[in-house]
PDB file of C-alpha atoms in Angstrom:
ATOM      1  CA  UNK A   1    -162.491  41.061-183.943  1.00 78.00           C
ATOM      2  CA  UNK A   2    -163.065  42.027-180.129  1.00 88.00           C
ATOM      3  CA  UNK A   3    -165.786  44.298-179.299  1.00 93.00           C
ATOM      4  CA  UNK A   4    -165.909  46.907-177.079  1.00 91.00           C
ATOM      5  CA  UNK A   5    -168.419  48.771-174.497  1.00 89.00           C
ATOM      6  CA  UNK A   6    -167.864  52.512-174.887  1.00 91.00           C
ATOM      7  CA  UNK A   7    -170.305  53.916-171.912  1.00 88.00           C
ATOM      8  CA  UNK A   8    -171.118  57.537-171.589  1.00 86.00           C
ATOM      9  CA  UNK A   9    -171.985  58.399-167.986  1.00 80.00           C
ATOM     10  CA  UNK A  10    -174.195  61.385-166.412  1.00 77.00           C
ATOM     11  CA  UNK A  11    -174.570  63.060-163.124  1.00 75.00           C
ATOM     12  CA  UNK A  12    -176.783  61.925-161.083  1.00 70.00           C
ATOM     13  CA  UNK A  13    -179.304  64.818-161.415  1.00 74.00           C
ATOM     14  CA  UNK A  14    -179.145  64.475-164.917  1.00 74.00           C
ATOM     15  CA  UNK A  15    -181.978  66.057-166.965  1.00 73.00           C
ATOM     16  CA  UNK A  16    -182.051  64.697-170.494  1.00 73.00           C
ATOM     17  CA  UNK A  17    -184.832  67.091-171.360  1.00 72.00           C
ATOM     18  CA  UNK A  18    -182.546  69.512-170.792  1.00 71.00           C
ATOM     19  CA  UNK A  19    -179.828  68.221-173.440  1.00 76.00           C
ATOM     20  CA  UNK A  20    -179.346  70.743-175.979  1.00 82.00           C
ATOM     21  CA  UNK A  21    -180.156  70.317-179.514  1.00 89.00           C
ATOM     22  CA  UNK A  22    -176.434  70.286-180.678  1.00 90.00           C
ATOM     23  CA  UNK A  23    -175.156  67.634-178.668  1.00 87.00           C
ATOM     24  CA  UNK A  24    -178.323  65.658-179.675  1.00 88.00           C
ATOM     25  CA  UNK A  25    -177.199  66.429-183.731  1.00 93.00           C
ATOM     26  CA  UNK A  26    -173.250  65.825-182.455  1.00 93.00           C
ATOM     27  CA  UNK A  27    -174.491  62.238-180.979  1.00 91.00           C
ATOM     28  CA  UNK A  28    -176.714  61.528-183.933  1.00 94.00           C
ATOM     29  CA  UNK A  29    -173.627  62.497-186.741  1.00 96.00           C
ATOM     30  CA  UNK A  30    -171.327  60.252-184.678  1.00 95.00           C
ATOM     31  CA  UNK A  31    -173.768  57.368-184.384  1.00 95.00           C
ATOM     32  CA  UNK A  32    -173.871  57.858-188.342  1.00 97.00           C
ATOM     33  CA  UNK A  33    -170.007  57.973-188.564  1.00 97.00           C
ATOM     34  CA  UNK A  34    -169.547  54.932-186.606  1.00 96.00           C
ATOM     35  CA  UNK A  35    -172.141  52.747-188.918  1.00 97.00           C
ATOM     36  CA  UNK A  36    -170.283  54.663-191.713  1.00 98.00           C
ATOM     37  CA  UNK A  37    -166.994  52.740-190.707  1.00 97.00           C
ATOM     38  CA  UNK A  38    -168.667  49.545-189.618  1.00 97.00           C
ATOM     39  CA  UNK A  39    -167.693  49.431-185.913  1.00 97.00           C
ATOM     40  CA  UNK A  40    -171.109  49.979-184.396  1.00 96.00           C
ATOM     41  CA  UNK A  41    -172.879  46.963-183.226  1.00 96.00           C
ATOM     42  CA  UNK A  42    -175.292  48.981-181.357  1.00 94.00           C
ATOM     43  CA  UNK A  43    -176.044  51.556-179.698  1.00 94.00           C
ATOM     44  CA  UNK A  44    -178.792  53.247-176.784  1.00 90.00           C
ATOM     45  CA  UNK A  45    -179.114  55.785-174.352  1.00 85.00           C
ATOM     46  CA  UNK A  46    -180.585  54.377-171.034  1.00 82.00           C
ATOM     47  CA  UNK A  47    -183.536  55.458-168.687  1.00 77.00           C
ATOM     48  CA  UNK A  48    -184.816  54.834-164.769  1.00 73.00           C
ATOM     49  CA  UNK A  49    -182.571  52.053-162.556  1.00 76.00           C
ATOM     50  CA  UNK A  50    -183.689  49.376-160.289  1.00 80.00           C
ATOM     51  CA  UNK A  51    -180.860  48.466-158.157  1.00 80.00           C
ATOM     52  CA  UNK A  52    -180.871  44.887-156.793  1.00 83.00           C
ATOM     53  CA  UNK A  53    -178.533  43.699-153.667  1.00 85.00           C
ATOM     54  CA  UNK A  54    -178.452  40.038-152.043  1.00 90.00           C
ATOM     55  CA  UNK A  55    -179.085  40.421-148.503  1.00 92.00           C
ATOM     56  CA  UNK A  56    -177.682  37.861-145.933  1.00 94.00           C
ATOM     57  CA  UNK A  57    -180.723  36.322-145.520  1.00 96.00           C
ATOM     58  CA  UNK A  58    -180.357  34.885-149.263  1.00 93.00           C
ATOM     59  CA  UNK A  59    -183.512  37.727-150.092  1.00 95.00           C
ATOM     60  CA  UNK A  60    -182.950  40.289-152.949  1.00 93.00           C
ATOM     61  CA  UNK A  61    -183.289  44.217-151.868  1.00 88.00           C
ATOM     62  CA  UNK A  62    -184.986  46.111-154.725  1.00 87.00           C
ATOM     63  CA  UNK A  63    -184.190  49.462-154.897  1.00 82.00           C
ATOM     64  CA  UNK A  64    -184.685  53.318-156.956  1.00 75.00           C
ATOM     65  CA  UNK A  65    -181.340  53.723-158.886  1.00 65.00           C
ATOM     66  CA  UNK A  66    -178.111  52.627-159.725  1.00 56.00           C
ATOM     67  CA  UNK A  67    -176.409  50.066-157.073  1.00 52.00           C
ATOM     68  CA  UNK A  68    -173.218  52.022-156.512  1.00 55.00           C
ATOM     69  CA  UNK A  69    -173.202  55.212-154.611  1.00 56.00           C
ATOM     70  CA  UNK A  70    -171.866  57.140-156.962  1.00 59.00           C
ATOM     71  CA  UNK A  71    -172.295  60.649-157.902  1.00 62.00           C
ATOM     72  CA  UNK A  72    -172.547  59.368-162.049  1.00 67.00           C
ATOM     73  CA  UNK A  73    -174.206  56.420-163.908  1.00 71.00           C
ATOM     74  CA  UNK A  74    -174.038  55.484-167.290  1.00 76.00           C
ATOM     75  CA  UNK A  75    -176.430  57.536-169.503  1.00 82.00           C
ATOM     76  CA  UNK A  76    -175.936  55.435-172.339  1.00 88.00           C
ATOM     77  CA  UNK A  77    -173.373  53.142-174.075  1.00 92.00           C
ATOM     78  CA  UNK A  78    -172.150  51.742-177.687  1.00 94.00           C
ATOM     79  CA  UNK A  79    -171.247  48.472-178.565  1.00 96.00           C
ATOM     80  CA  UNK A  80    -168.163  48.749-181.222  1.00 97.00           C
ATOM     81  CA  UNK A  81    -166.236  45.802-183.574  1.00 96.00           C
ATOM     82  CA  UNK A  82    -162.641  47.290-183.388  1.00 97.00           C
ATOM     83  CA  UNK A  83    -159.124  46.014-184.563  1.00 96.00           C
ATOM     84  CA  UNK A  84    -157.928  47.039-180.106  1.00 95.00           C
ATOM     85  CA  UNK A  85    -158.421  49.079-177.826  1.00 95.00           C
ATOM     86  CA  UNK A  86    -156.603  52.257-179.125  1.00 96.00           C
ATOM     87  CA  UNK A  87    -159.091  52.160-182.000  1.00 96.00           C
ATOM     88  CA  UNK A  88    -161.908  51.719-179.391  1.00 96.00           C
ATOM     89  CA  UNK A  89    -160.358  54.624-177.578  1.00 96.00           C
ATOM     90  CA  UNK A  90    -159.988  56.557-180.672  1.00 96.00           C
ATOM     91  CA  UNK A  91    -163.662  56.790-180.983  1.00 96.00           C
ATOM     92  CA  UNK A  92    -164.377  57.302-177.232  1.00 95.00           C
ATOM     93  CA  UNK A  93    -162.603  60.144-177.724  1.00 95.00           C
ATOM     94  CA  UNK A  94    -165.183  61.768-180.210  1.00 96.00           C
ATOM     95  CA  UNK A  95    -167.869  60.395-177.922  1.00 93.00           C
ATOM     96  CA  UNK A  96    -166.520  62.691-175.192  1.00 91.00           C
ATOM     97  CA  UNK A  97    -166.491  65.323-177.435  1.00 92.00           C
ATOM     98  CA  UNK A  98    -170.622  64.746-178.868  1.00 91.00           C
ATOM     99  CA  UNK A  99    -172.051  64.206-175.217  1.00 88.00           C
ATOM    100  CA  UNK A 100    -169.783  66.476-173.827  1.00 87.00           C
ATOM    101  CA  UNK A 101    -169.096  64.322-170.786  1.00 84.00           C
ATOM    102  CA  UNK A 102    -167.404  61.395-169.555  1.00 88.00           C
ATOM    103  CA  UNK A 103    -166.375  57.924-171.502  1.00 91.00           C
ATOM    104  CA  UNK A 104    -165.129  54.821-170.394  1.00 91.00           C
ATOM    105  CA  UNK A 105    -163.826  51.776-172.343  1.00 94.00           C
ATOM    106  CA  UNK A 106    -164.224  48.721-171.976  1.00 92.00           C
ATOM    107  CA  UNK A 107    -163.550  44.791-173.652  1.00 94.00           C
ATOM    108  CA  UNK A 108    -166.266  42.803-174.072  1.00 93.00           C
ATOM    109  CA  UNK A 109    -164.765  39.040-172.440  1.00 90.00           C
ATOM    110  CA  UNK A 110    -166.844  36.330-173.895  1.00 82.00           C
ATOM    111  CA  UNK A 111    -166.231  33.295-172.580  1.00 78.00           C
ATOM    112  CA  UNK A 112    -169.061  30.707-173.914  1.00 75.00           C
ATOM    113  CA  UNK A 113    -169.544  27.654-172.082  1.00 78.00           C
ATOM    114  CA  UNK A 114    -167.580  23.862-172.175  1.00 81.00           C
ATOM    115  CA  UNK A 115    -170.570  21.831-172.760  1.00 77.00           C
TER     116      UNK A 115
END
């Protein structure tokens, strides 16, 4: 069955103290939902980024935050076992609707080595 990354992104300025207490029991219930069903592989919000760029001089640039300038980031993401993608997007929907922000889908491509 293919997996899927559902990931939740956040502004920038993002304050997760500042989360309210129902979106944290609306994340929580769907977490529980999703284990319920047996699609959840796992699951994690995500903290601080270290960006890292190749520079032409074949040196690696370190940086504060995420690599793309971007005015979001992904706050946090699922791993899911689902039958396609509309059931993957089925549930992205109701993780729109418990962190009250923005999803995007995505299939997992494994592709394990020859050898």
């Amino acid at each position: 069955m293919p997996q899927f990354l559902v990931a939740g992104y956040v502004p920038d300025n993002f304050d997760p103290s500042q989360a309210g207490e129902a979106m944290g029991r609306d994340i929580h219930a769907l977490n529980k939902e999703m284990i319920a069903a047996g699609v959840r592989k796992f699951a994690c919000g995500l903290g601080a980024a270290k960006a890292l760029r190749s520079q032409t001089d074949g040196r690696v640039l370190v940086t504060d935050g995420p690599y793309l300038e971007t005015k979001e980031h992904i706050g946090g993401f699922w791993i899911l076992e689902c039958a396609d993608m509309d059931e993957a997007v089925a549930w992205a929907r109701k993780g729109v609707a418990a962190t009250r922000g923005q999803v995007e889908v995505r299939e997992i491509i494994f592709n394990p080595a020859t050898d």
